[in-house]
mmCIF file with all atom_site columns, C-alpha atoms in Angstrom:
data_model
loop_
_atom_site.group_PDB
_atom_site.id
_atom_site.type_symbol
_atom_site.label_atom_id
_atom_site.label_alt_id
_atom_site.label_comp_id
_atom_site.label_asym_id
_atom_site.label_entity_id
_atom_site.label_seq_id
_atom_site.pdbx_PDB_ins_code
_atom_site.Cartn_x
_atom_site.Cartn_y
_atom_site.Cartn_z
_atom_site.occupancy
_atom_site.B_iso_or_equiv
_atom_site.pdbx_formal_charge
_atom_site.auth_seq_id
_atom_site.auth_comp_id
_atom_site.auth_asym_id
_atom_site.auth_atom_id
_atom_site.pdbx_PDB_model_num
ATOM 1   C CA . UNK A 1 1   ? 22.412 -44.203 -37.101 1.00 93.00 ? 780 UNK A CA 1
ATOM 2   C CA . UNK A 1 2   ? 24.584 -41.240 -36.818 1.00 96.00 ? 781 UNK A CA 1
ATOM 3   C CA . UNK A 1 3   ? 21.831 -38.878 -36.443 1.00 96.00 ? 782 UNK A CA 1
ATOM 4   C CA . UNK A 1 4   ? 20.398 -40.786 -33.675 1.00 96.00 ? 783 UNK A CA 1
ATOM 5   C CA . UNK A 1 5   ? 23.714 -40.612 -32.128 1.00 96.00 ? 784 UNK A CA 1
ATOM 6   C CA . UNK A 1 6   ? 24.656 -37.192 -32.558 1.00 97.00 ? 785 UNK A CA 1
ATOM 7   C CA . UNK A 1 7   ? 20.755 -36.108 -31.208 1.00 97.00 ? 786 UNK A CA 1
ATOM 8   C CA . UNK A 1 8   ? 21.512 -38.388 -27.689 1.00 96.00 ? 787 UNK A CA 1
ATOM 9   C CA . UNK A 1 9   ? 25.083 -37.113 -27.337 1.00 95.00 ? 788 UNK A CA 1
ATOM 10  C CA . UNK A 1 10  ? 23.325 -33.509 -27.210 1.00 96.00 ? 789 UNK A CA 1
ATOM 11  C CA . UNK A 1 11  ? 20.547 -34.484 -25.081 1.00 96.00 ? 790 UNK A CA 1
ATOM 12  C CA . UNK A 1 12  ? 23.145 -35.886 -22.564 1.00 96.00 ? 791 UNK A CA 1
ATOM 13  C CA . UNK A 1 13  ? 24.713 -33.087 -22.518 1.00 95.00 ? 792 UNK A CA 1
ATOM 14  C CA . UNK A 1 14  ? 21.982 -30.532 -22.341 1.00 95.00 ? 793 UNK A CA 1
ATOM 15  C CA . UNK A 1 15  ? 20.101 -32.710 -19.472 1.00 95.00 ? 794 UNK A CA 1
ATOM 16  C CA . UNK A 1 16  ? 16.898 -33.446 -21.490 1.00 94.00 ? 795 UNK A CA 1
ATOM 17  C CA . UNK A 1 17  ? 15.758 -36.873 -21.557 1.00 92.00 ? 796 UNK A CA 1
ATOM 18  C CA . UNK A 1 18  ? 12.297 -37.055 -22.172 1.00 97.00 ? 797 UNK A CA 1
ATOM 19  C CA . UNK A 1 19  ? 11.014 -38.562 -25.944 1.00 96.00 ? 798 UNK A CA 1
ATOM 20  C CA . UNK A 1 20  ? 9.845  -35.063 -26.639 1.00 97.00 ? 799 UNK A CA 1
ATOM 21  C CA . UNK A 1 21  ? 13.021 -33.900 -26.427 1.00 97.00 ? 800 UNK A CA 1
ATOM 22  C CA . UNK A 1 22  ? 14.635 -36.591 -28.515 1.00 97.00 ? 801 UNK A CA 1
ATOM 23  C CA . UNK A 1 23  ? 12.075 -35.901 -31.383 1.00 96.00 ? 802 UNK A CA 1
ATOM 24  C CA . UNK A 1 24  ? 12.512 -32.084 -30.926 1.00 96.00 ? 803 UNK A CA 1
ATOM 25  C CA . UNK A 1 25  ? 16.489 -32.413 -31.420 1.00 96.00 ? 804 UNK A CA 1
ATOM 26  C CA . UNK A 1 26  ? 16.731 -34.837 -34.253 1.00 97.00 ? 805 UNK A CA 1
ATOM 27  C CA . UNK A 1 27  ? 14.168 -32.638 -36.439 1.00 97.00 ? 806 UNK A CA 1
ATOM 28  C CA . UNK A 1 28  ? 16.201 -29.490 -35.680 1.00 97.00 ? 807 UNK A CA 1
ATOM 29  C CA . UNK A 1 29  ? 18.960 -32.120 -36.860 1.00 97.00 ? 808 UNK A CA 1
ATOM 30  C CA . UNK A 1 30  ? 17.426 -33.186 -40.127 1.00 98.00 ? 809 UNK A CA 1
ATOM 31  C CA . UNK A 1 31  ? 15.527 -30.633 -41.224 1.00 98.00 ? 810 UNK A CA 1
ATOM 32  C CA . UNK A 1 32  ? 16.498 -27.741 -43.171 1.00 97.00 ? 811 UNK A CA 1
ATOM 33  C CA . UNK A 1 33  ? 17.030 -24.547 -40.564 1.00 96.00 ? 812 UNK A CA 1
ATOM 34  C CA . UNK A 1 34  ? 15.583 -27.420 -38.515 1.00 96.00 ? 813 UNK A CA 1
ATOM 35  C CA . UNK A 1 35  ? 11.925 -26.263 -39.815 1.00 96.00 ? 814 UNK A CA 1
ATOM 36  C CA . UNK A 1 36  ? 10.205 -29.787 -41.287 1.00 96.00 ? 815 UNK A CA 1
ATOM 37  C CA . UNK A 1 37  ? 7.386  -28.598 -43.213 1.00 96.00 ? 816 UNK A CA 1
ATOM 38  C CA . UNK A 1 38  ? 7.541  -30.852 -46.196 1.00 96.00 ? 817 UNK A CA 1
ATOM 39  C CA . UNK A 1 39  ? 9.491  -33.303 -47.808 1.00 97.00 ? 818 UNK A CA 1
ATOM 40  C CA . UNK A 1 40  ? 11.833 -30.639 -49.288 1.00 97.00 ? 819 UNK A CA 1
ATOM 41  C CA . UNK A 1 41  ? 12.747 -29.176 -45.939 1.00 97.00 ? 820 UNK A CA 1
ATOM 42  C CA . UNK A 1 42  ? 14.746 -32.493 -45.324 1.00 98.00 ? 821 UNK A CA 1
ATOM 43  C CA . UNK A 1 43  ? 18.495 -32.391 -45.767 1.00 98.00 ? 822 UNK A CA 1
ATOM 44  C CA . UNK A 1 44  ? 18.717 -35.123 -48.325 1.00 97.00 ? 823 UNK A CA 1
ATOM 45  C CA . UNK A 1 45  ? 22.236 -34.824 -50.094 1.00 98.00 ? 824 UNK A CA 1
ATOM 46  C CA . UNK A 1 46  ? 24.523 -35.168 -46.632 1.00 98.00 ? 825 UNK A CA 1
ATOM 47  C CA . UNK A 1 47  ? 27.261 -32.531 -47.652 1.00 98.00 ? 826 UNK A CA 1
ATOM 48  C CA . UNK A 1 48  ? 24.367 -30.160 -47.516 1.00 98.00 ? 827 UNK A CA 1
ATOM 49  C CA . UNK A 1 49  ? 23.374 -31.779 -44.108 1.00 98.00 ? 828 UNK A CA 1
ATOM 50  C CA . UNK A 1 50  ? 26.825 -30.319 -43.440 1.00 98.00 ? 829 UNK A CA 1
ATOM 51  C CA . UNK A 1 51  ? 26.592 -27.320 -44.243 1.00 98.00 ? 830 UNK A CA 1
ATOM 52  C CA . UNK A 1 52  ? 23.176 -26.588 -42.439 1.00 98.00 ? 831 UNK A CA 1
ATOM 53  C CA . UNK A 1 53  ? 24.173 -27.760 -39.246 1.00 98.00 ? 832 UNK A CA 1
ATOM 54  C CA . UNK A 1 54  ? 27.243 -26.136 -39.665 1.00 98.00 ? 833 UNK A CA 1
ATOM 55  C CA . UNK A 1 55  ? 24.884 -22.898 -39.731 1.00 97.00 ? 834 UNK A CA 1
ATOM 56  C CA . UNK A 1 56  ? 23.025 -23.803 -36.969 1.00 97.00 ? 835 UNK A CA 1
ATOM 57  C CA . UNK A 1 57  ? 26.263 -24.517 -34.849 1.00 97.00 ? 836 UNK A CA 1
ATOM 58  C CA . UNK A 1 58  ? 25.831 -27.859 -34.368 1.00 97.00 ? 837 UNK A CA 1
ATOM 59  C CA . UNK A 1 59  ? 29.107 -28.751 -35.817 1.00 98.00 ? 838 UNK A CA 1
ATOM 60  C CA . UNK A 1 60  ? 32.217 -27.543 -37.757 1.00 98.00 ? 839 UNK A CA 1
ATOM 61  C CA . UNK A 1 61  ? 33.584 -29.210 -40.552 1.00 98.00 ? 840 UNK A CA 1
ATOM 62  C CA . UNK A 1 62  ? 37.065 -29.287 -40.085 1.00 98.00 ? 841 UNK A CA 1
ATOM 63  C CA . UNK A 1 63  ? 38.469 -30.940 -43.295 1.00 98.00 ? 842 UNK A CA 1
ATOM 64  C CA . UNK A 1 64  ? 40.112 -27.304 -45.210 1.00 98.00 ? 843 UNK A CA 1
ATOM 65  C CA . UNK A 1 65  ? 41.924 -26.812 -42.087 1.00 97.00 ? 844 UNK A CA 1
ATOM 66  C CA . UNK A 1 66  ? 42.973 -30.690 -41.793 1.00 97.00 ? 845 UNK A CA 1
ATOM 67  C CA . UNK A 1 67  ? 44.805 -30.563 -45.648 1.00 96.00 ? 846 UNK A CA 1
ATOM 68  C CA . UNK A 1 68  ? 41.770 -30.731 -47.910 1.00 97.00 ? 847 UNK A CA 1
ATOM 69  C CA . UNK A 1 69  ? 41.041 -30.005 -51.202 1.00 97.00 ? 848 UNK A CA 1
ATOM 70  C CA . UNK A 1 70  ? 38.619 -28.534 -53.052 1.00 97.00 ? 849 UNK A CA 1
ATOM 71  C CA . UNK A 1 71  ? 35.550 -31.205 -53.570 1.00 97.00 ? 850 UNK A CA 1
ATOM 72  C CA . UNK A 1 72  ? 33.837 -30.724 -57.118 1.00 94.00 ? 851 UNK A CA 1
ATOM 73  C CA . UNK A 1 73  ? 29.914 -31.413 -55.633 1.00 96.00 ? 852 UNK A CA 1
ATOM 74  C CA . UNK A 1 74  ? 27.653 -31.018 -58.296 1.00 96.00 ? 853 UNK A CA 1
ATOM 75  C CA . UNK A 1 75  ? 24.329 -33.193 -56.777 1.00 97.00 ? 854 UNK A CA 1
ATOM 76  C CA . UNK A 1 76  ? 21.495 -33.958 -58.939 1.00 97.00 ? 855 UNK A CA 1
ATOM 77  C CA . UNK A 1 77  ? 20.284 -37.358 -58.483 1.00 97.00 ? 856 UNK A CA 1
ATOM 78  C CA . UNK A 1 78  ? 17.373 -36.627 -56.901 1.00 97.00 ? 857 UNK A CA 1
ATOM 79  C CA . UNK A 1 79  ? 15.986 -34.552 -59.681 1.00 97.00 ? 858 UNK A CA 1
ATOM 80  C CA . UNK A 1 80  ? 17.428 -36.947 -62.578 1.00 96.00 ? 859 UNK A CA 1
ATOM 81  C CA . UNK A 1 81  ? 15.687 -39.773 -61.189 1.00 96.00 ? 860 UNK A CA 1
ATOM 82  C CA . UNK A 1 82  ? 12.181 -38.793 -59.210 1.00 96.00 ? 861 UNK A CA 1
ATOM 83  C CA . UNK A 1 83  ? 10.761 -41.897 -60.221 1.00 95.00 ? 862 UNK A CA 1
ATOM 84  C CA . UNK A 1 84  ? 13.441 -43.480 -57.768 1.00 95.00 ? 863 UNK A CA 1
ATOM 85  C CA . UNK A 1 85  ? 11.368 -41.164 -54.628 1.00 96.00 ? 864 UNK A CA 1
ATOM 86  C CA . UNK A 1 86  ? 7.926  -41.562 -54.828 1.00 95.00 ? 865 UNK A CA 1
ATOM 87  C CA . UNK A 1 87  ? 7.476  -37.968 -53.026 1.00 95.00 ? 866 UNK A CA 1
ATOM 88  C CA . UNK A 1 88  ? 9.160  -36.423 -55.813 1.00 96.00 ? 867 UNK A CA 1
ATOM 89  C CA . UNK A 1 89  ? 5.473  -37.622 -57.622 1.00 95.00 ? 868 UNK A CA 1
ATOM 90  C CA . UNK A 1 90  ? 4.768  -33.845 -56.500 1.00 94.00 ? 869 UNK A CA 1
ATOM 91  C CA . UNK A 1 91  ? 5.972  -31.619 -59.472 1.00 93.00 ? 870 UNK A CA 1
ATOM 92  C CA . UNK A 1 92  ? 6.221  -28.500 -56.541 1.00 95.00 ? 871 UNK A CA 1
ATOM 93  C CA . UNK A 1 93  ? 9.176  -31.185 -54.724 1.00 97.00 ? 872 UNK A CA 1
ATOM 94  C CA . UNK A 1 94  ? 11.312 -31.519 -57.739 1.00 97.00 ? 873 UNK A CA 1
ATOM 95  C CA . UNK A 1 95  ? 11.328 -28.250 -58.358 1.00 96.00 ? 874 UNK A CA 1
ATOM 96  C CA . UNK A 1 96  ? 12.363 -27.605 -54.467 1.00 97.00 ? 875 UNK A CA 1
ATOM 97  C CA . UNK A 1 97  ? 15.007 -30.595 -54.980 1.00 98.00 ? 876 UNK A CA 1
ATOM 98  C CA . UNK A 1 98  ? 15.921 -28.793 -58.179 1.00 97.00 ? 877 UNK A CA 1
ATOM 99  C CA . UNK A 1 99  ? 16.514 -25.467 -55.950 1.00 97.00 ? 878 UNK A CA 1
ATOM 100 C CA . UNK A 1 100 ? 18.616 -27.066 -53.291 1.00 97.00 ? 879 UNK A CA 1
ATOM 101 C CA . UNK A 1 101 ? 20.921 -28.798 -55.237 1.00 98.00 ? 880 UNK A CA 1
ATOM 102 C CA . UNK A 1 102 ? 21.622 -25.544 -57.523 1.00 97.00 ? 881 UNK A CA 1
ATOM 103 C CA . UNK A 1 103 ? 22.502 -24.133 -53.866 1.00 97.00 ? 882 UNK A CA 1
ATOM 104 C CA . UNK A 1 104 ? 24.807 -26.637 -52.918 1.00 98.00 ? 883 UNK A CA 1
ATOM 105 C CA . UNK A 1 105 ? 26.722 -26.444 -55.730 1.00 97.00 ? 884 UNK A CA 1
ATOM 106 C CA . UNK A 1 106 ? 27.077 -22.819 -55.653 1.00 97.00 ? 885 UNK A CA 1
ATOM 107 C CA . UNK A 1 107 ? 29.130 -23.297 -52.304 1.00 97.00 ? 886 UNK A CA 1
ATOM 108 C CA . UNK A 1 108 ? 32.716 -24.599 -51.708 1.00 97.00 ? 887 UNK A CA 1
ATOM 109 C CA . UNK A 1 109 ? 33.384 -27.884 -50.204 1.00 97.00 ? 888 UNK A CA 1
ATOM 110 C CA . UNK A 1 110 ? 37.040 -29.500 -49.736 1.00 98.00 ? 889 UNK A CA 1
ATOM 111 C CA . UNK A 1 111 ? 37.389 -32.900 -49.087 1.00 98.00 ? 890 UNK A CA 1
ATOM 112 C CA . UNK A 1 112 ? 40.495 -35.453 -48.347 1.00 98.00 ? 891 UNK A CA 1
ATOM 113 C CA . UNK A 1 113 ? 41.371 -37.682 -51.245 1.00 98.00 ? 892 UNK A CA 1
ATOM 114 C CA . UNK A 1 114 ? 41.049 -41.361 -50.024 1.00 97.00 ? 893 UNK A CA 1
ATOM 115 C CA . UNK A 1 115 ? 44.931 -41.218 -50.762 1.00 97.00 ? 894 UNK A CA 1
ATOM 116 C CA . UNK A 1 116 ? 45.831 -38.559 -48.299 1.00 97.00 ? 895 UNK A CA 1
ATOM 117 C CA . UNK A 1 117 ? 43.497 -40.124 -45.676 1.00 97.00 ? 896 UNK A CA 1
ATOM 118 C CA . UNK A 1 118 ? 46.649 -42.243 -43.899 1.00 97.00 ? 897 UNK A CA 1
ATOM 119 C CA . UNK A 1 119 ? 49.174 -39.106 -43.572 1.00 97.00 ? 898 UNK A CA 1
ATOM 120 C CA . UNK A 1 120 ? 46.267 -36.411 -42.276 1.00 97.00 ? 899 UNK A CA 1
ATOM 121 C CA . UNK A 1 121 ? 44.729 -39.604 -39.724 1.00 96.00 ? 900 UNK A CA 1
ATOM 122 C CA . UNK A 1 122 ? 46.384 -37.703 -36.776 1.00 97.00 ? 901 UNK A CA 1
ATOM 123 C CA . UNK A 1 123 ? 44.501 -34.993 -37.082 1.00 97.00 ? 902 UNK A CA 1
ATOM 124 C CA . UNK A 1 124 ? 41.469 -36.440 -36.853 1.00 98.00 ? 903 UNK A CA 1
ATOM 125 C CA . UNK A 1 125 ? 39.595 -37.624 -33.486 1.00 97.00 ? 904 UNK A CA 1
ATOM 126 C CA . UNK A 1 126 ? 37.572 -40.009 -31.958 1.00 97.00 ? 905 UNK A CA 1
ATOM 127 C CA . UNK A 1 127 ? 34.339 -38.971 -32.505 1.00 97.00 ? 906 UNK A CA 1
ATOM 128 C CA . UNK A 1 128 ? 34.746 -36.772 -35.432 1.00 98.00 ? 907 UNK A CA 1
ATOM 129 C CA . UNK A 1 129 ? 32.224 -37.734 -38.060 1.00 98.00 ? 908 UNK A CA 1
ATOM 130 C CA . UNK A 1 130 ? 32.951 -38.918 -41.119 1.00 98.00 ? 909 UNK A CA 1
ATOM 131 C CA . UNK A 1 131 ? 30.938 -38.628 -44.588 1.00 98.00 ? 910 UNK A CA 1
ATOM 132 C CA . UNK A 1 132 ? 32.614 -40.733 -47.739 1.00 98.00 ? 911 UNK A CA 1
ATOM 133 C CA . UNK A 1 133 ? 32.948 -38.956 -50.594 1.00 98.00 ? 912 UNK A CA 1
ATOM 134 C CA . UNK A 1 134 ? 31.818 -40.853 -53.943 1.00 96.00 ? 913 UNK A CA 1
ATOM 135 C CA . UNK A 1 135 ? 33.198 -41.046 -57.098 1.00 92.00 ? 914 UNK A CA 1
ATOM 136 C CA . UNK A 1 136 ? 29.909 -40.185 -59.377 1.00 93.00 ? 915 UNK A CA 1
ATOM 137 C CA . UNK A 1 137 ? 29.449 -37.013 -61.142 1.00 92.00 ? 916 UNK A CA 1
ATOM 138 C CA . UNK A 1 138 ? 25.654 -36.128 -59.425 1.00 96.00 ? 917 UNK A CA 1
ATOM 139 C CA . UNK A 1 139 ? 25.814 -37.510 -55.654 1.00 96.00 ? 918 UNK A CA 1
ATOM 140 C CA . UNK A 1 140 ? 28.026 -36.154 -53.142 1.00 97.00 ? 919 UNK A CA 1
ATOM 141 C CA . UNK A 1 141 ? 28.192 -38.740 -50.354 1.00 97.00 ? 920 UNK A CA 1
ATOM 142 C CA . UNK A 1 142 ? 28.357 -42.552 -50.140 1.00 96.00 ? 921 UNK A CA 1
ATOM 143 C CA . UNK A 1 143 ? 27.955 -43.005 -46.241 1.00 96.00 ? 922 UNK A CA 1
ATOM 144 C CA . UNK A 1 144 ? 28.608 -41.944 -43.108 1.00 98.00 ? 923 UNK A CA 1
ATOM 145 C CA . UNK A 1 145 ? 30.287 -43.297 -39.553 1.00 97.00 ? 924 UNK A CA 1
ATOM 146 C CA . UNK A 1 146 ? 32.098 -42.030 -36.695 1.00 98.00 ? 925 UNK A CA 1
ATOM 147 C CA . UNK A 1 147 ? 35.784 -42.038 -36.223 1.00 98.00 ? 926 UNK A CA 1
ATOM 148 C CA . UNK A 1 148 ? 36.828 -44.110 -33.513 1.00 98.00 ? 927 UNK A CA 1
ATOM 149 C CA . UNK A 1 149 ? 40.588 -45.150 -32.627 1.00 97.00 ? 928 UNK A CA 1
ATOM 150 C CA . UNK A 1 150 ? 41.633 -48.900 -32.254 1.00 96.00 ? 929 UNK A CA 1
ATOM 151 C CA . UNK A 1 151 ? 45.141 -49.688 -31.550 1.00 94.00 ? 930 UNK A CA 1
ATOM 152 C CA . UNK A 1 152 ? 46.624 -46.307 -32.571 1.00 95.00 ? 931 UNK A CA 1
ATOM 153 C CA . UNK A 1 153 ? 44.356 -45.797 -35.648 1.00 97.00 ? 932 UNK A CA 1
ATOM 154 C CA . UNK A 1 154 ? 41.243 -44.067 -36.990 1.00 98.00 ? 933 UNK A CA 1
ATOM 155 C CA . UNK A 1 155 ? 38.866 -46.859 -37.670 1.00 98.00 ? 934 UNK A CA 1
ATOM 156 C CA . UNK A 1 156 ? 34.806 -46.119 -38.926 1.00 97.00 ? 935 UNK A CA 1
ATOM 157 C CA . UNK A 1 157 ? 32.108 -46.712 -36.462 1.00 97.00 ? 936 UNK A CA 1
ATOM 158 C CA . UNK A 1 158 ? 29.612 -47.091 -39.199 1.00 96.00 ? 937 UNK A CA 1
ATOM 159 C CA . UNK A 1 159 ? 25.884 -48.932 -39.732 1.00 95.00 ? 938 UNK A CA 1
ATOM 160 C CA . UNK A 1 160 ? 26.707 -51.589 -42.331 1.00 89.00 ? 939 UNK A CA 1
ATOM 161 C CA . UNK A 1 161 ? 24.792 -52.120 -45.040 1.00 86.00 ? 940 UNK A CA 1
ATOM 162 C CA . UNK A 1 162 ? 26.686 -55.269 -46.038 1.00 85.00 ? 941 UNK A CA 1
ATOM 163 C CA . UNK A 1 163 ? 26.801 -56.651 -42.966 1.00 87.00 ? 942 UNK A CA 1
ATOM 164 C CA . UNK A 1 164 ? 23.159 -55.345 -41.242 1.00 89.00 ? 943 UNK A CA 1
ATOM 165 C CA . UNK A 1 165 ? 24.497 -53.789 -38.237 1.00 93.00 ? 944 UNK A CA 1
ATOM 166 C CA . UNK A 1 166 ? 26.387 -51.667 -36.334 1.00 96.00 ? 945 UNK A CA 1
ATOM 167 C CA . UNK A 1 167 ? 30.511 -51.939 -36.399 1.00 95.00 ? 946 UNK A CA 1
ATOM 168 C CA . UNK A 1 168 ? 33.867 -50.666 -36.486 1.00 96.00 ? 947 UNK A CA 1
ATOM 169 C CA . UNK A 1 169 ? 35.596 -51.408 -39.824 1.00 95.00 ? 948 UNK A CA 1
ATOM 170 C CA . UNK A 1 170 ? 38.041 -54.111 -39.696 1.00 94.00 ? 949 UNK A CA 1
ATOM 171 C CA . UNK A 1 171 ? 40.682 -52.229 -41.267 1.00 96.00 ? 950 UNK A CA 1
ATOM 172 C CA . UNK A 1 172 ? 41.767 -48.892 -40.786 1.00 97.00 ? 951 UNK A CA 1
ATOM 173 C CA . UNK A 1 173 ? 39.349 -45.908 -42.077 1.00 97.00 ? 952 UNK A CA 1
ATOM 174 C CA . UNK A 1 174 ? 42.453 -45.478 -44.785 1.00 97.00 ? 953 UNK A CA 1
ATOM 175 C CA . UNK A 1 175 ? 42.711 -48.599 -46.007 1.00 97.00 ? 954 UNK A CA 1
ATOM 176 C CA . UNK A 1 176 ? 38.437 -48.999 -45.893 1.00 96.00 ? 955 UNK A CA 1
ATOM 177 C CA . UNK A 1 177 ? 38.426 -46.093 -48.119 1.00 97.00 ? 956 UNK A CA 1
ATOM 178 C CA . UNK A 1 178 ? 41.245 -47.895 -50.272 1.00 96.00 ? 957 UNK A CA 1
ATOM 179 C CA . UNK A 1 179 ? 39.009 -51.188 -50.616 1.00 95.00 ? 958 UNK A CA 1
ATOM 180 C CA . UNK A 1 180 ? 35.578 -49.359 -51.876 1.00 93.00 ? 959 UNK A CA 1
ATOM 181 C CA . UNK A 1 181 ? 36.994 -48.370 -55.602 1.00 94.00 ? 960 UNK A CA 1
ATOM 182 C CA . UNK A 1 182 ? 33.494 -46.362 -55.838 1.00 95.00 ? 961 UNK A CA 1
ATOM 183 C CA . UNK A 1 183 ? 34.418 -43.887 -52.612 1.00 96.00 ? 962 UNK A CA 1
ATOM 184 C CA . UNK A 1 184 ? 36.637 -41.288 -53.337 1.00 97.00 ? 963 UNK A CA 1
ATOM 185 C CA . UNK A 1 185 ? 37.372 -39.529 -50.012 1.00 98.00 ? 964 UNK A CA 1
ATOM 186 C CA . UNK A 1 186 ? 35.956 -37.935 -46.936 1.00 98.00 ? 965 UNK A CA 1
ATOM 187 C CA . UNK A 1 187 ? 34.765 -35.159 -45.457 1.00 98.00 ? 966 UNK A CA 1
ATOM 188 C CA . UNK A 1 188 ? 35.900 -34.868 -41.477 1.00 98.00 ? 967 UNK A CA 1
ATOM 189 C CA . UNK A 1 189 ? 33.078 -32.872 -39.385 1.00 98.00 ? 968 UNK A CA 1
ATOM 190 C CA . UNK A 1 190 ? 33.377 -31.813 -35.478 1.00 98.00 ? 969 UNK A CA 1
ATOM 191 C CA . UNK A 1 191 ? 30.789 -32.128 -33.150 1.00 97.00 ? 970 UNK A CA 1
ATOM 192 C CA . UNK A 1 192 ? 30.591 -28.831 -30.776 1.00 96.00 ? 971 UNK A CA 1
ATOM 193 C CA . UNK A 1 193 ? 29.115 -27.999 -26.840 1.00 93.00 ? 972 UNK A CA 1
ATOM 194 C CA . UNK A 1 194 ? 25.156 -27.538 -27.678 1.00 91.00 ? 973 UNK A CA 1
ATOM 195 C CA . UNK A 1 195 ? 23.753 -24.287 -25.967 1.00 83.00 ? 974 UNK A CA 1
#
């Protein structure tokens, strides 16, 4: 869901409408250096999503300079469980997995505690995106939605898996995160102008 939104917001903007042009964005989107070439050249674990489109200047993630703190993201699910993936039946693709995950734990990520999420909400605006941080040792993020205000609050524009469909969360994104004892925080990311 959000990477369909994100790739229409920046075909709006740029004045391309044609299909082409939808599938040309959202694999430059969703694809390592925005290169697919195999199933490795996906962006599987979202906080390195992040930081590749963050590369290609897609967006900024804003959450250090919002009151963040230092995110310990050590990702390894994929290669702990390639049964799970039946791509990962390819030897050469773990290995691959193997080598991006070593990567994204060699960078620096900050997040905002689910705690701290209330007192930093004014810093944070509609149509920032949002990535839940999770509380397990080898997986980074738990899902992803767009900030959206209601009645002087942050709320998540999210696709629910519980309920099936597209929503804004009933409660505040603060008190959401507060509910979900598994989710440990977020990670705030800024869309910018595409060129």
């Amino acid at each position: 869901y959000l990477e369909t939104v994100i790739t229409l917001v920046r075909l709006t903007k740029l004045g391309q409408f044609s299909f082409e042009d939808y599938e040309k964005q959202l694999e430059f989107l969703r694809y390592r250096d925005g290169v697919r070439t195999d199933y490795p050249s996906r962006l599987h674990y979202f906080s390195d999503w992040i930081y590749n489109n963050q590369q290609k200047g897609i967006l900024t993630d804003i959450t250090r300079e919002i009151g963040g703190a230092i995110y310990a993201n050590n990702p390894s699910f994929m290669s702990e469980n390639p049964k799970s993936y039946v791509q990962l039946s390819n030897e050469n693709f773990i290995d691959e997995i193997k080598k991006s995950e070593k990567e994204i734990r060699s960078r620096t990520y900050y997040y905002l505690p689910k705690e701290a999420v209330e007192s930093h909400e004014d810093k944070i605006k509609p149509g920032d995106l949002i990535a839940i941080t999770i509380a397990m040792d080898n997986l980074d993020i738990s899902h992803v939605g767009i900030a959206i205000e209601q009645d002087g609050r942050i709320h998540l524009l999210h696709a629910s898996s519980n309920s099936k469909k597209v929503e804004i969360s009933e409660k505040p994104l603060s008190d959401y995160l507060l509910s979900h004892k598994s989710q440990s925080g977020i990670i705030v990311c800024r869309l910018k102008e595409p060129k």
